[in-house]
Coordinates of C-alpha atoms in Angstrom, one line a residue:
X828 CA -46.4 -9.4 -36.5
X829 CA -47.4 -5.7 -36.7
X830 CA -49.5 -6.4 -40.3
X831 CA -53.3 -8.3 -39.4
X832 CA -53.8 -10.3 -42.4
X833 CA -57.9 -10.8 -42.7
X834 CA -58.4 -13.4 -45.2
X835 CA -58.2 -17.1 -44.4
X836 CA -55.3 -17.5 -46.9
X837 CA -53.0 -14.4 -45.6
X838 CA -53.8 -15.5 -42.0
X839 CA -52.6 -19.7 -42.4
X840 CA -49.7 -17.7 -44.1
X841 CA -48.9 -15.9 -41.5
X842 CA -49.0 -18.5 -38.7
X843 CA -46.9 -20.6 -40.7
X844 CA -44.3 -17.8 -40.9
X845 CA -44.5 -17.2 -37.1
X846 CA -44.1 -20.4 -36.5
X847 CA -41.1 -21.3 -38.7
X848 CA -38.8 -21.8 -36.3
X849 CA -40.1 -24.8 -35.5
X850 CA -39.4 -26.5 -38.8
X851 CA -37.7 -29.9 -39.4
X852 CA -36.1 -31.3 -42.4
X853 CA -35.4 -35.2 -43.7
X854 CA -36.3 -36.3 -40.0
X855 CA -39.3 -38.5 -38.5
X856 CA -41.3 -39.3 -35.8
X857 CA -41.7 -36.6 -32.3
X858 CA -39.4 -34.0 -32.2
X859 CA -39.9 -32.7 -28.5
X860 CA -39.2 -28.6 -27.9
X861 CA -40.3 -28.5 -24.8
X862 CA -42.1 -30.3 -22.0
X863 CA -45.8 -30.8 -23.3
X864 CA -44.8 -29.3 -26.8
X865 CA -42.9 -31.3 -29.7
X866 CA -43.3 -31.8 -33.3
X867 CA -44.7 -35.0 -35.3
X868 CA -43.0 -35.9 -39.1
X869 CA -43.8 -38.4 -41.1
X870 CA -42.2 -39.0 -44.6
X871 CA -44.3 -41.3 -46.2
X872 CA -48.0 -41.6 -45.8
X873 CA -49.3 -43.0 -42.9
X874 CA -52.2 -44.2 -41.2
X875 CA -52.6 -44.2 -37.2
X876 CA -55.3 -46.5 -36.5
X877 CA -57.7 -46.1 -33.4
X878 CA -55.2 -43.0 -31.7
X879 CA -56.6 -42.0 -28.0
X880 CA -54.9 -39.1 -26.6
X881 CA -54.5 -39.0 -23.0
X882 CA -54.9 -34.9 -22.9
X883 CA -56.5 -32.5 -25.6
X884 CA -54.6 -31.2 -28.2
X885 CA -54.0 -28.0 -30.0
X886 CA -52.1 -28.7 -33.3
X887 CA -51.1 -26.8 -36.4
X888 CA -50.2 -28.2 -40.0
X889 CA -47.0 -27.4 -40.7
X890 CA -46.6 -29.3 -43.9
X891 CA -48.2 -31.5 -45.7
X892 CA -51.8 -32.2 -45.0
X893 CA -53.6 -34.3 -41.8
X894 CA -57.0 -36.6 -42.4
X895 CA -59.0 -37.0 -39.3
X896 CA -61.2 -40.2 -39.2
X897 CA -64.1 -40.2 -36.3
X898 CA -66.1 -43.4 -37.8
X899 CA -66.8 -43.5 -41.9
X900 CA -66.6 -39.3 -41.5
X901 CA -63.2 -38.1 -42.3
X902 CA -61.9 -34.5 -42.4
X903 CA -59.1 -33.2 -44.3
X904 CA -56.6 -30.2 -42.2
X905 CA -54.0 -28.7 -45.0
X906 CA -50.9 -26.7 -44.0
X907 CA -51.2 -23.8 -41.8
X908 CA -54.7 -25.2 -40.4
X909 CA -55.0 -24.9 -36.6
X910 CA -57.0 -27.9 -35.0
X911 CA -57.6 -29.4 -31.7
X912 CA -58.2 -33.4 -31.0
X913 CA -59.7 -34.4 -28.2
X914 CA -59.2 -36.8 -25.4
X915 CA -60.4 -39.9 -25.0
X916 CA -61.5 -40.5 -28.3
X917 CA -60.8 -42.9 -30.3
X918 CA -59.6 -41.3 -34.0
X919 CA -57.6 -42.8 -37.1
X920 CA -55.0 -40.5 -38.2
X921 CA -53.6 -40.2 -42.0
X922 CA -50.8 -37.9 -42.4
X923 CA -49.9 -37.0 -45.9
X924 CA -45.8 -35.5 -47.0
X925 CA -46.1 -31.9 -48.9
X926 CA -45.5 -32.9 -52.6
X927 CA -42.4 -30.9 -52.9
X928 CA -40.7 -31.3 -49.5
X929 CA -41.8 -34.5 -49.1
X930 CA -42.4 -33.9 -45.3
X931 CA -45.5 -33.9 -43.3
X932 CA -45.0 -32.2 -40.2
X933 CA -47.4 -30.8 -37.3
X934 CA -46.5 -28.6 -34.2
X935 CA -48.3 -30.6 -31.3
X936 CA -49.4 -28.7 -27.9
X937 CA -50.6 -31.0 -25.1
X938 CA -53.0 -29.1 -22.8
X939 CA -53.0 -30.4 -19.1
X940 CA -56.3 -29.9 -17.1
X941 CA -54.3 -27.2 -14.8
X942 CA -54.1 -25.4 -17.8
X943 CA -56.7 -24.7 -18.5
X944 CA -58.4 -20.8 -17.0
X945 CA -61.6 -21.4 -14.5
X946 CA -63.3 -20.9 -17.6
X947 CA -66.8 -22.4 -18.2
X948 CA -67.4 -24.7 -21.2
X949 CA -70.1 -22.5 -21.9
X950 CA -72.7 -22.5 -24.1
X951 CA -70.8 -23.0 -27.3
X952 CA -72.5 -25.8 -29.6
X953 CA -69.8 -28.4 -30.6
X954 CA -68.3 -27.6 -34.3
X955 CA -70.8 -28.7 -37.1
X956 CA -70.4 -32.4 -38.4
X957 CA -67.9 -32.9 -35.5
X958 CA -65.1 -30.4 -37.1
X959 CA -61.8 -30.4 -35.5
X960 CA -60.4 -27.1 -37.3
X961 CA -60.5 -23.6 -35.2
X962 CA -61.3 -21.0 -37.3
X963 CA -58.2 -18.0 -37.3
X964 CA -58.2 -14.4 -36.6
X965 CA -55.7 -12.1 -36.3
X966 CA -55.5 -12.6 -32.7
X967 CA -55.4 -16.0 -32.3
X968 CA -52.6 -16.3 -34.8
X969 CA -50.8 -14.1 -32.8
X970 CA -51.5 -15.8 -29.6
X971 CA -50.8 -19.3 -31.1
X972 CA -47.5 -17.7 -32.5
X973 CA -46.4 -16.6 -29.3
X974 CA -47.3 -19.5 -26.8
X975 CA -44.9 -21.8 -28.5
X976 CA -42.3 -19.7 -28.5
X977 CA -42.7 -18.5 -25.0
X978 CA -43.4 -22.1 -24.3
X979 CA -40.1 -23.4 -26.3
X980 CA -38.0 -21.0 -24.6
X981 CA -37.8 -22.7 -21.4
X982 CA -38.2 -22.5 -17.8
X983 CA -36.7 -18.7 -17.4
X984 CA -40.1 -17.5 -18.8
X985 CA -42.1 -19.4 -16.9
X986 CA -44.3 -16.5 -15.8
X987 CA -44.6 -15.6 -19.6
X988 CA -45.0 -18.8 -20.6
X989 CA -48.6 -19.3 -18.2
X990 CA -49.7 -16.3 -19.6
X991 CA -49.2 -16.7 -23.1
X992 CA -50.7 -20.2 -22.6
X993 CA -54.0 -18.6 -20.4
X994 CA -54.3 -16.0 -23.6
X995 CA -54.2 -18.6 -26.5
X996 CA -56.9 -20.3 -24.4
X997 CA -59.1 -17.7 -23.6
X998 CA -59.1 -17.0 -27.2
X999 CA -60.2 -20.1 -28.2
X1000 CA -62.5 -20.7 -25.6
X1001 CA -65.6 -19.8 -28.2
X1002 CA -64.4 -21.8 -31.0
X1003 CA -66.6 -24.4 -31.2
X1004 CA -64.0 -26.9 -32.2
X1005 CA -62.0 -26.3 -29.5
X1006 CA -64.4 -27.2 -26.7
X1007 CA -62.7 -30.6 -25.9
X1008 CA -60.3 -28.1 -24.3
X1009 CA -62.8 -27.2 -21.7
X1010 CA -64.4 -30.1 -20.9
X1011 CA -63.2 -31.0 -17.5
X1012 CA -63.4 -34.4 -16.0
X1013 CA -66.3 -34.3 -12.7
X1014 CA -62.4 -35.1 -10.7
X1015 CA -61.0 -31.8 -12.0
X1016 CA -64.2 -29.8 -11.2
X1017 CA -63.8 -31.0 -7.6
X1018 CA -60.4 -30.2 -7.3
X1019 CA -60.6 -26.9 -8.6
X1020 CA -63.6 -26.1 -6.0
X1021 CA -62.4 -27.4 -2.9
X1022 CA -58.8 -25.6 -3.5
X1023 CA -60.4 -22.0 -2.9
X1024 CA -61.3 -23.0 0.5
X1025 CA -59.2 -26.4 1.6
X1026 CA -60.0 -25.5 5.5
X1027 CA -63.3 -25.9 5.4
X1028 CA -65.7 -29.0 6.0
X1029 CA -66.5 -30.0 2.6
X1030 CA -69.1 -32.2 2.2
X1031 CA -69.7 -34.7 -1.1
X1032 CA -73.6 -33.1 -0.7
X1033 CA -72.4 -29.4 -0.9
X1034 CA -70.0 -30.1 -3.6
X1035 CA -72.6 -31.7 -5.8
X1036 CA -74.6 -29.0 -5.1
X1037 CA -72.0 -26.2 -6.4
X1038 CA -71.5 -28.3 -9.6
X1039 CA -75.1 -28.7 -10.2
X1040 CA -75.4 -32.2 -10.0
X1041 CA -77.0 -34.8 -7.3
X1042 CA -74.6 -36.7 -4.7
X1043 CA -75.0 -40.1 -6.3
X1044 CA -74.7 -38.5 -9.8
X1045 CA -70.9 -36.9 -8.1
X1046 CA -70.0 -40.0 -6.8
X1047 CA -71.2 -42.2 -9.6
X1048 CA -69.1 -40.0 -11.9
X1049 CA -65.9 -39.9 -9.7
X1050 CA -65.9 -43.8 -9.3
X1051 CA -66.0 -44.0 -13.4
X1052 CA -63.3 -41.9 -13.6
X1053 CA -61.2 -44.0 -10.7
X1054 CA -62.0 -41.7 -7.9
X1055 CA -63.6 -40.5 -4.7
X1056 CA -65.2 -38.0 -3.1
X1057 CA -62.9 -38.5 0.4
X1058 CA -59.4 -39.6 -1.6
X1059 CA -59.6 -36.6 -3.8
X1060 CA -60.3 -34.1 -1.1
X1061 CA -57.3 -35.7 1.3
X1062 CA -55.0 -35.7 -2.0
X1063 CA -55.5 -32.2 -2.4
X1064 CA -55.1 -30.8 1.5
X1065 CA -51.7 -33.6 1.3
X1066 CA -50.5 -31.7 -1.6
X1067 CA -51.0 -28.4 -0.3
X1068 CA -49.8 -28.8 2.7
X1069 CA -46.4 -30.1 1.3
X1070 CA -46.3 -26.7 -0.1
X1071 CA -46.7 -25.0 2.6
X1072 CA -44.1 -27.0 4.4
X1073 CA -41.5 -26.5 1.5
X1074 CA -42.1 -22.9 1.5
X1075 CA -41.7 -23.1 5.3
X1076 CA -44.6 -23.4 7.3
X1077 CA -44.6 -25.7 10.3
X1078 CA -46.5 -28.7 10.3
X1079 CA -49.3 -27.4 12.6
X1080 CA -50.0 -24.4 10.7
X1081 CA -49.9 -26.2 7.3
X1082 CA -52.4 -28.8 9.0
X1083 CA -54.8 -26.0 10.3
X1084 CA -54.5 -24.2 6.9
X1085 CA -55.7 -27.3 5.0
X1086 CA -58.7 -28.0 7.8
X1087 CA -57.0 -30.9 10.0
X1088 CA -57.8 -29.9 13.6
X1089 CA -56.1 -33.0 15.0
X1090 CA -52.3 -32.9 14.0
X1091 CA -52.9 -36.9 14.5
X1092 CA -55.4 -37.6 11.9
X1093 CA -53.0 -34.9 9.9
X1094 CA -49.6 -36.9 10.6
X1095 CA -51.7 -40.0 9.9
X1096 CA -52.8 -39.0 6.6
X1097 CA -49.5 -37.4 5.5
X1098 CA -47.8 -40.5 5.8
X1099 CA -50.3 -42.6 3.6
X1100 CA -49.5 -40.0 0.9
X1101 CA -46.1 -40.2 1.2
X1102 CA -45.1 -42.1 3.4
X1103 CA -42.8 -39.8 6.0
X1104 CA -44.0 -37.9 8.9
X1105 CA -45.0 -34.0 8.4
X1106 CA -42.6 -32.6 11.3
X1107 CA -39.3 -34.3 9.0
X1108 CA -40.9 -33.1 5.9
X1109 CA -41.2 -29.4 8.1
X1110 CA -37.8 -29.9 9.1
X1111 CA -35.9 -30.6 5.9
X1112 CA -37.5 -27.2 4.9
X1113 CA -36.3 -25.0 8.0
X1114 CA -33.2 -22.5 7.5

């Protein structure tokens, strides 16, 4: 894509170009390309009542045209219009075949919370009126164009793949309609905190304090979203640790390394996550 269109026209033009690879013809329903990326068609006009996405969304009209209903407001997405949904949220859905082809078709990118760059929701205000369209530029049509195919091309590129991914986000990371993106659950916040440092003696008070909240608001928040403070920090030292040992590491060090002291309380709580002792998991891994 070496020309940079500039008007809104030439630049839904030219992501549906880019992306034309990912066409379908005479079929219906989810096409999948790859894991977390697939393709919706519909051939008739449909409506999706009360849809709740379990991740965010970014999305591009392919063909045809997509209504999104939050309530009595409804907003119309033509072809070539890139859009995010968010999760959560409970949305009616019309999707509307092309007049000639007779085909409505959108390219559908789940987003998964480790996705997403340690960037900030920020300040950005949420779209006016609740808009789920992301205005284009140059740049984000090229980055949309080049994360799916990066994405579709499999496991081989999976160095490219994170990075194309981490650029399409960080360019939409000021577009007010894609802030749903951003908007990590109070578990995810957590998680993301306490793996810089996994030795140390975290604390429920100290973690509040680092996301800017009070104790009881962090634990209020983590039991409403099926969690605590104490499960979430031993699920990610468990996990970790498991690494380690798969990468080699001996079931002392990967205990020290993920702030157990005792290899006791360490064996003890390896097991409750999965159910096998550390020194066989440690073993299975040696040359």
């Amino acid at each position: 894509m070496t020309d940079r269109p500039s008007s809104p026209l030439a630049l839904r033009a030219a992501l549906l170009a880019g992306l034309a690879r990912f066409r379908r013809e005479g079929v219906a329903g989810t096409t999948p390309h790859a894991p977390g990326l697939f393709s919706y068609c519909a051939l008739t006009r449909e409506r999706l009542s009360s849809v709740r996405l379990p991740r965010p969304v970014v999305g591009i009209v392919l063909s045809g045209a997509k209504e999104v209903w939050r309530g009595e407001t409804a907003e119309r997405l033509s072809s070539g219009t890139l859009f995010v949904l968010p999760a959560e949220v409970d949305l009616d859905i019309v999707n509307e075949p092309a007049e000639g082809s007779g085909l409505y078709q959108s390219l559908v990118l789940e987003i998964a919370p480790e996705a997403v760059p340690d960037l900030d929701a920020g300040e950005t205000e949420p779209a006016a009126g609740g808009s789920v369209a992301v205005a284009l530029t140059a740049g984000l049509v090229e980055a949309t164009v080049h994360a799916a195919r990066a994405i579709e091309d499999g496991p081989a590129g999976a160095t490219v793949r994170t990075a194309r991914l981490a650029e399409l986000l960080a360019l939409l990371h000021d577009a007010p309609a894609a802030r749903p993106l951003f908007d990590l659950s109070v578990a995810e916040r957590v998680a993301r905190l306490v793996r810089g440092g996994l030795d140390r003696d975290w604390t429920a008070a100290e973690v509040a304090r680092r996301l800017a909240l009070s104790e009881s608001t962090l634990r209020r928040r983590l039991a409403a979203e099926g969690s605590t403070f104490s499960a979430l920090l031993r699920r990610e030292r468990m996990e970790a640790a498991r690494r380690l040992m798969a990468r080699g590491a001996a079931s002392g060090a990967a205990a020290l390394a993920v702030g157990y002291a005792s290899r006791t309380h360490f064996a003890r709580a390896f097991r409750a996550a999965f159910g096998g002792n550390p020194a066989q998991a440690a073993g299975r891994n040696a040359p």
